[in-house]
PDB file of C-alpha atoms and ligand atoms in Angstrom:
ATOM      1  CA  MET A 675     -14.052  20.982   2.569  1.00 69.00           C
ATOM      2  CA  MET A 676     -13.883  20.047   6.276  1.00 72.00           C
ATOM      3  CA  ASN A 677     -10.272  20.559   7.326  1.00 87.00           C
ATOM      4  CA  THR A 678     -10.511  18.853  10.704  1.00 94.00           C
ATOM      5  CA  ILE A 679     -12.485  15.756  11.603  1.00 97.00           C
ATOM      6  CA  GLU A 680     -12.947  13.304  14.438  1.00 97.00           C
ATOM      7  CA  VAL A 681     -12.364   9.596  13.998  1.00 97.00           C
ATOM      8  CA  GLY A 682     -13.129   7.571  17.123  1.00 96.00           C
ATOM      9  CA  ASP A 683     -11.598   9.505  20.014  1.00 96.00           C
ATOM     10  CA  ARG A 684      -8.982  11.369  17.990  1.00 97.00           C
ATOM     11  CA  LYS A 685      -8.892  14.591  15.995  1.00 97.00           C
ATOM     12  CA  PHE A 686      -7.324  14.749  12.561  1.00 98.00           C
ATOM     13  CA  GLU A 687      -6.517  17.482  10.070  1.00 98.00           C
ATOM     14  CA  ILE A 688      -6.278  17.217   6.307  1.00 97.00           C
ATOM     15  CA  SER A 689      -2.887  16.141   5.004  1.00 98.00           C
ATOM     16  CA  ILE A 690      -3.286  15.024   1.359  1.00 98.00           C
ATOM     17  CA  THR A 691      -6.426  15.821  -0.601  1.00 98.00           C
ATOM     18  CA  ASN A 692      -8.141  13.343  -2.883  1.00 98.00           C
ATOM     19  CA  GLU A 693      -7.297  15.631  -5.819  1.00 98.00           C
ATOM     20  CA  ARG A 694      -3.575  15.422  -5.043  1.00 98.00           C
ATOM     21  CA  ILE A 695      -3.824  11.662  -4.621  1.00 98.00           C
ATOM     22  CA  ASN A 696      -5.437  11.298  -8.031  1.00 98.00           C
ATOM     23  CA  GLU A 697      -2.854  13.537  -9.719  1.00 98.00           C
ATOM     24  CA  ARG A 698      -0.063  11.445  -8.244  1.00 98.00           C
ATOM     25  CA  ILE A 699      -1.816   8.211  -9.234  1.00 98.00           C
ATOM     26  CA  LYS A 700      -1.939   9.344 -12.869  1.00 98.00           C
ATOM     27  CA  LEU A 701       1.843   9.802 -12.901  1.00 98.00           C
ATOM     28  CA  ILE A 702       2.531   6.449 -11.253  1.00 98.00           C
ATOM     29  CA  ALA A 703       0.163   4.688 -13.659  1.00 98.00           C
ATOM     30  CA  ALA A 704       1.842   6.340 -16.659  1.00 98.00           C
ATOM     31  CA  GLN A 705       5.174   4.995 -15.445  1.00 98.00           C
ATOM     32  CA  ILE A 706       3.758   1.497 -14.943  1.00 98.00           C
ATOM     33  CA  ASN A 707       2.047   1.603 -18.357  1.00 98.00           C
ATOM     34  CA  ALA A 708       5.407   2.343 -19.984  1.00 98.00           C
ATOM     35  CA  GLU A 709       7.484  -0.096 -17.955  1.00 98.00           C
ATOM     36  CA  TYR A 710       5.116  -3.075 -18.073  1.00 98.00           C
ATOM     37  CA  GLU A 711       3.620  -2.680 -21.545  1.00 97.00           C
ATOM     38  CA  ASP A 712       4.358  -6.214 -22.774  1.00 96.00           C
ATOM     39  CA  LYS A 713       4.729  -7.889 -19.397  1.00 98.00           C
ATOM     40  CA  ARG A 714       1.138  -8.698 -18.413  1.00 98.00           C
ATOM     41  CA  PRO A 715       1.788  -7.762 -14.768  1.00 98.00           C
ATOM     42  CA  ILE A 716      -0.301  -9.115 -11.941  1.00 98.00           C
ATOM     43  CA  PHE A 717      -1.259  -6.455  -9.382  1.00 98.00           C
ATOM     44  CA  VAL A 718      -1.748  -7.886  -5.907  1.00 98.00           C
ATOM     45  CA  GLY A 719      -3.402  -5.523  -3.427  1.00 98.00           C
ATOM     46  CA  VAL A 720      -2.769  -6.016   0.278  1.00 97.00           C
ATOM     47  CA  LEU A 721      -6.116  -5.713   2.080  1.00 96.00           C
ATOM     48  CA  ASN A 722      -7.745  -3.907   3.754  1.00 95.00           C
ATOM     49  CA  GLY A 723      -5.816  -0.665   3.411  1.00 97.00           C
ATOM     50  CA  SER A 724      -5.128  -0.773  -0.337  1.00 98.00           C
ATOM     51  CA  PHE A 725      -8.684  -1.087  -1.616  1.00 98.00           C
ATOM     52  CA  LEU A 726      -9.247   2.523  -2.715  1.00 98.00           C
ATOM     53  CA  PHE A 727      -5.691   3.069  -3.963  1.00 98.00           C
ATOM     54  CA  MET A 728      -5.855  -0.149  -5.974  1.00 98.00           C
ATOM     55  CA  ALA A 729      -9.180   0.847  -7.545  1.00 98.00           C
ATOM     56  CA  ASP A 730      -8.069   4.363  -8.505  1.00 98.00           C
ATOM     57  CA  LEU A 731      -4.646   3.208  -9.726  1.00 98.00           C
ATOM     58  CA  LEU A 732      -6.056   0.430 -11.887  1.00 98.00           C
ATOM     59  CA  LYS A 733      -8.505   2.825 -13.561  1.00 98.00           C
ATOM     60  CA  GLU A 734      -5.431   4.615 -14.955  1.00 98.00           C
ATOM     61  CA  VAL A 735      -3.548   1.460 -15.974  1.00 98.00           C
ATOM     62  CA  ASN A 736      -4.289   0.747 -19.620  1.00 98.00           C
ATOM     63  CA  ILE A 737      -2.072  -2.232 -20.451  1.00 98.00           C
ATOM     64  CA  PRO A 738      -3.099  -5.910 -20.262  1.00 98.00           C
ATOM     65  CA  CYS A 739      -2.872  -6.879 -16.577  1.00 98.00           C
ATOM     66  CA  GLU A 740      -4.357  -9.108 -13.906  1.00 98.00           C
ATOM     67  CA  VAL A 741      -5.713  -8.048 -10.530  1.00 97.00           C
ATOM     68  CA  ALA A 742      -5.794  -9.975  -7.248  1.00 97.00           C
ATOM     69  CA  PHE A 743      -5.964  -9.262  -3.536  1.00 97.00           C
ATOM     70  CA  MET A 744      -4.459 -10.883  -0.480  1.00 96.00           C
ATOM     71  CA  LYS A 745      -4.610 -10.347   3.242  1.00 95.00           C
ATOM     72  CA  VAL A 746      -2.204 -10.547   6.137  1.00 91.00           C
ATOM     73  CA  SER A 747      -3.511 -11.519   9.542  1.00 81.00           C
ATOM     74  CA  SER A 748      -2.894  -9.394  12.590  1.00 69.00           C
ATOM     75  CA  TYR A 749       0.046 -10.631  14.591  1.00 63.00           C
ATOM     76  CA  LYS A 750       0.391 -14.153  15.972  1.00 58.00           C
ATOM     77  CA  GLY A 751       3.418 -13.602  18.175  1.00 58.00           C
ATOM     78  CA  THR A 752       6.675 -11.704  18.170  1.00 55.00           C
ATOM     79  CA  THR A 753      10.041 -12.451  16.625  1.00 53.00           C
ATOM     80  CA  SER A 754      13.250 -10.444  16.447  1.00 51.00           C
ATOM     81  CA  SER A 755      12.145  -9.029  13.104  1.00 58.00           C
ATOM     82  CA  GLY A 756       8.748  -7.898  14.381  1.00 62.00           C
ATOM     83  CA  GLU A 757       5.364  -9.504  14.308  1.00 65.00           C
ATOM     84  CA  MET A 758       4.732 -12.970  12.914  1.00 62.00           C
ATOM     85  CA  LYS A 759       1.911 -12.858  10.429  1.00 74.00           C
ATOM     86  CA  GLU A 760       0.023 -15.209   8.220  1.00 79.00           C
ATOM     87  CA  VAL A 761      -0.704 -14.593   4.562  1.00 84.00           C
ATOM     88  CA  PHE A 762      -4.093 -15.459   3.092  1.00 88.00           C
ATOM     89  CA  GLY A 763      -5.121 -15.573  -0.525  1.00 90.00           C
ATOM     90  CA  LEU A 764      -1.773 -14.946  -2.196  1.00 94.00           C
ATOM     91  CA  PRO A 765      -2.292 -16.136  -5.808  1.00 93.00           C
ATOM     92  CA  GLU A 766      -0.658 -19.536  -6.361  1.00 94.00           C
ATOM     93  CA  ASN A 767       0.374 -19.026  -9.984  1.00 93.00           C
ATOM     94  CA  LEU A 768       3.171 -16.485  -9.590  1.00 97.00           C
ATOM     95  CA  LYS A 769       5.980 -18.506 -11.156  1.00 98.00           C
ATOM     96  CA  ASP A 770       7.652 -16.471 -13.920  1.00 98.00           C
ATOM     97  CA  ARG A 771       5.095 -13.681 -13.496  1.00 98.00           C
ATOM     98  CA  ASN A 772       5.773  -9.967 -13.093  1.00 98.00           C
ATOM     99  CA  LEU A 773       4.267  -9.014  -9.799  1.00 98.00           C
ATOM    100  CA  ILE A 774       3.348  -5.563  -8.490  1.00 98.00           C
ATOM    101  CA  LEU A 775       2.385  -5.574  -4.816  1.00 98.00           C
ATOM    102  CA  VAL A 776       0.089  -2.659  -3.962  1.00 98.00           C
ATOM    103  CA  GLU A 777       0.154  -1.317  -0.383  1.00 98.00           C
ATOM    104  CA  ASP A 778      -1.453   1.606   1.410  1.00 98.00           C
ATOM    105  CA  ILE A 779       1.600   2.452   3.505  1.00 98.00           C
ATOM    106  CA  VAL A 780       5.066   1.185   4.310  1.00 97.00           C
ATOM    107  CA  ASP A 781       5.826   1.958   7.937  1.00 96.00           C
ATOM    108  CA  THR A 782       8.394  -0.356   9.581  1.00 95.00           C
ATOM    109  CA  GLY A 783       8.480  -2.591   6.490  1.00 95.00           C
ATOM    110  CA  PHE A 784       7.903  -5.764   8.510  1.00 92.00           C
ATOM    111  CA  THR A 785       4.587  -6.600   6.850  1.00 92.00           C
ATOM    112  CA  LEU A 786       6.092  -6.415   3.374  1.00 95.00           C
ATOM    113  CA  LYS A 787       9.203  -8.303   4.429  1.00 94.00           C
ATOM    114  CA  TYR A 788       6.972 -11.157   5.505  1.00 92.00           C
ATOM    115  CA  ILE A 789       4.828 -11.035   2.361  1.00 95.00           C
ATOM    116  CA  LEU A 790       7.897 -10.899   0.106  1.00 96.00           C
ATOM    117  CA  GLU A 791       9.347 -14.027   1.719  1.00 95.00           C
ATOM    118  CA  LYS A 792       6.167 -15.900   0.771  1.00 95.00           C
ATOM    119  CA  VAL A 793       6.120 -14.383  -2.711  1.00 97.00           C
ATOM    120  CA  TYR A 794       9.685 -15.420  -3.576  1.00 98.00           C
ATOM    121  CA  LEU A 795       8.945 -19.042  -2.689  1.00 97.00           C
ATOM    122  CA  GLN A 796       6.923 -19.086  -5.926  1.00 97.00           C
ATOM    123  CA  GLN A 797       9.835 -17.862  -8.082  1.00 98.00           C
ATOM    124  CA  PRO A 798       8.195 -14.931  -9.866  1.00 98.00           C
ATOM    125  CA  ALA A 799      10.076 -13.299 -12.767  1.00 98.00           C
ATOM    126  CA  SER A 800      10.055  -9.902 -11.044  1.00 98.00           C
ATOM    127  CA  VAL A 801       8.592  -8.260  -7.953  1.00 98.00           C
ATOM    128  CA  ARG A 802       8.058  -4.564  -7.286  1.00 98.00           C
ATOM    129  CA  VAL A 803       6.116  -2.743  -4.612  1.00 98.00           C
ATOM    130  CA  CYS A 804       3.834   0.226  -5.222  1.00 98.00           C
ATOM    131  CA  SER A 805       2.845   2.011  -2.008  1.00 98.00           C
ATOM    132  CA  LEU A 806       0.670   5.086  -1.729  1.00 98.00           C
ATOM    133  CA  LEU A 807       2.522   6.280   1.377  1.00 98.00           C
ATOM    134  CA  PHE A 808       5.999   5.744   2.785  1.00 98.00           C
ATOM    135  CA  LYS A 809       7.351   6.865   6.155  1.00 97.00           C
ATOM    136  CA  PRO A 810      11.138   6.915   5.581  1.00 97.00           C
ATOM    137  CA  GLU A 811      11.850   7.720   9.252  1.00 97.00           C
ATOM    138  CA  ALA A 812       9.967   4.643  10.450  1.00 96.00           C
ATOM    139  CA  ILE A 813      11.530   1.989   8.244  1.00 95.00           C
ATOM    140  CA  LEU A 814      13.266  -0.817  10.153  1.00 95.00           C
ATOM    141  CA  SER A 815      13.365  -3.431   7.406  1.00 94.00           C
ATOM    142  CA  PRO A 816      14.330  -1.672   4.142  1.00 96.00           C
ATOM    143  CA  ILE A 817      12.394  -2.893   1.106  1.00 97.00           C
ATOM    144  CA  GLN A 818      14.546  -3.098  -2.056  1.00 97.00           C
ATOM    145  CA  GLU A 819      11.446  -3.744  -4.149  1.00 98.00           C
ATOM    146  CA  LEU A 820       9.802  -0.421  -3.206  1.00 98.00           C
ATOM    147  CA  GLU A 821       9.803   1.199  -6.645  1.00 98.00           C
ATOM    148  CA  TYR A 822       6.653   3.317  -6.823  1.00 98.00           C
ATOM    149  CA  ILE A 823       5.806   5.688  -3.968  1.00 98.00           C
ATOM    150  CA  GLY A 824       2.867   8.068  -3.917  1.00 98.00           C
ATOM    151  CA  PHE A 825       3.972  10.331  -1.080  1.00 98.00           C
ATOM    152  CA  GLU A 826       6.728  10.292   1.520  1.00 98.00           C
ATOM    153  CA  ILE A 827       5.308  11.456   4.838  1.00 98.00           C
ATOM    154  CA  PRO A 828       6.793  12.174   8.284  1.00 97.00           C
ATOM    155  CA  ASN A 829       6.512   9.624  11.062  1.00 96.00           C
ATOM    156  CA  GLU A 830       2.968  10.595  12.029  1.00 96.00           C
ATOM    157  CA  PHE A 831      -0.281   8.642  12.190  1.00 97.00           C
ATOM    158  CA  VAL A 832      -2.586   9.067   9.205  1.00 98.00           C
ATOM    159  CA  VAL A 833      -6.104   7.934   8.415  1.00 98.00           C
ATOM    160  CA  GLY A 834      -8.428   7.935   5.410  1.00 98.00           C
ATOM    161  CA  TYR A 835      -8.405   6.759   1.799  1.00 98.00           C
ATOM    162  CA  GLY A 836      -8.187   3.125   2.927  1.00 98.00           C
ATOM    163  CA  LEU A 837      -6.168   3.672   6.090  1.00 98.00           C
ATOM    164  CA  ASP A 838      -7.898   3.147   9.427  1.00 97.00           C
ATOM    165  CA  TYR A 839      -7.780   4.237  13.026  1.00 96.00           C
ATOM    166  CA  ASP A 840      -9.151   1.278  14.987  1.00 95.00           C
ATOM    167  CA  GLU A 841     -10.987   0.181  11.794  1.00 95.00           C
ATOM    168  CA  LEU A 842     -12.651   3.567  11.368  1.00 97.00           C
ATOM    169  CA  GLY A 843     -11.967   6.131   8.669  1.00 98.00           C
ATOM    170  CA  ARG A 844     -11.115   3.881   5.715  1.00 98.00           C
ATOM    171  CA  ASN A 845     -13.967   5.460   3.740  1.00 98.00           C
ATOM    172  CA  LEU A 846     -12.653   9.015   4.020  1.00 98.00           C
ATOM    173  CA  LYS A 847     -11.863  10.603   0.677  1.00 97.00           C
ATOM    174  CA  HIS A 848      -8.770  12.516   1.779  1.00 98.00           C
ATOM    175  CA  ILE A 849      -5.800  11.510   3.947  1.00 98.00           C
ATOM    176  CA  TYR A 850      -5.721  13.103   7.408  1.00 98.00           C
ATOM    177  CA  ARG A 851      -2.963  13.351  10.025  1.00 98.00           C
ATOM    178  CA  THR A 852      -3.356  13.273  13.804  1.00 96.00           C
ATOM    179  CA  ILE A 853      -3.452  16.646  15.490  1.00 95.00           C
ATOM    180  CA  SER A 854      -0.955  16.352  18.314  1.00 70.00           C
TER     181      SER A 854
HETATM  182  P1  LIG B 187       4.560  -2.017   8.668  1.00 67.97           P
HETATM  183  O1  LIG B 187       4.572  -3.518   8.727  1.00 67.97           O
HETATM  184  O2  LIG B 187       5.079  -1.405   9.930  1.00 67.97           O
HETATM  185  O3  LIG B 187       5.263  -1.473   7.434  1.00 67.97           O
HETATM  186  O4  LIG B 187       3.051  -1.552   8.663  1.00 67.97           O
HETATM  187  C1  LIG B 187       2.244  -1.654   7.580  1.00 67.97           C
HETATM  188  C2  LIG B 187       0.800  -1.587   7.994  1.00 67.97           C
HETATM  189  O5  LIG B 187       0.579  -0.879   9.209  1.00 67.97           O
HETATM  190  C3  LIG B 187       0.036  -0.812   6.946  1.00 67.97           C
HETATM  191  O6  LIG B 187      -0.372  -1.664   5.883  1.00 67.97           O
HETATM  192  C4  LIG B 187      -1.104  -0.229   7.743  1.00 67.97           C
HETATM  193  O7  LIG B 187      -2.161  -1.147   7.814  1.00 67.97           O
HETATM  194  C5  LIG B 187      -0.534  -0.033   9.130  1.00 67.97           C
HETATM  195  N1  LIG B 187      -0.124   1.379   9.336  1.00 67.97           N
HETATM  196  C6  LIG B 187       1.128   1.854   9.456  1.00 67.97           C
HETATM  197  N2  LIG B 187       1.138   3.185   9.650  1.00 67.97           N
HETATM  198  C7  LIG B 187      -0.152   3.581   9.641  1.00 67.97           C
HETATM  199  C8  LIG B 187      -0.818   4.866   9.795  1.00 67.97           C
HETATM  200  O8  LIG B 187      -0.207   5.943   9.952  1.00 67.97           O
HETATM  201  N3  LIG B 187      -2.177   4.847   9.714  1.00 67.97           N
HETATM  202  C9  LIG B 187      -2.901   3.715   9.524  1.00 67.97           C
HETATM  203  N4  LIG B 187      -2.329   2.499   9.386  1.00 67.97           N
HETATM  204  C10 LIG B 187      -0.966   2.429   9.446  1.00 67.97           C
END
């Protein structure tokens, strides 16, 4: 296995292997299978970063469920709570549904805060967030709904397994951290 790689103009070293990711995913899926057995949850992946996590997670989910994806635009301007974003493709039938939002990483929490505001307008029965990564030191807008976390990581930049550096590196199998 290559332990260091280059993505664009930066060097990265391995942080979390694909094997560890898949082991963790099995445990999270087992928890979801137990907690949502009769609830027909709808998983909504936040693109682009969640595409691999969503695919691997859903292969381990074995209860009746629905799958959808949505996207948040890059910022349109700045407000006191961070960047103003626009949500595309959020399913429109969320009333009384049990929603699980699937994210690659929660950093400041501003993206999810914005998405959750839009989600609650539709009066779902329940909303929880499942994020592969969480940077506790970076959070500025705490997310009550953050229930399932793959790995807590320090406040460092990571790439791979869906996460990008300037749109590169999403296809990497493992998660890598910047070498400072
Ligand atoms: P937040 O709104 O600050 O929580 O940022 C969430 C989004 O920022 C994620 O969905 C990622 O797209 C991006 N992001 C945050 N930290 C990283 C990182 O370390 N590597 C790659 N993307 C990141």
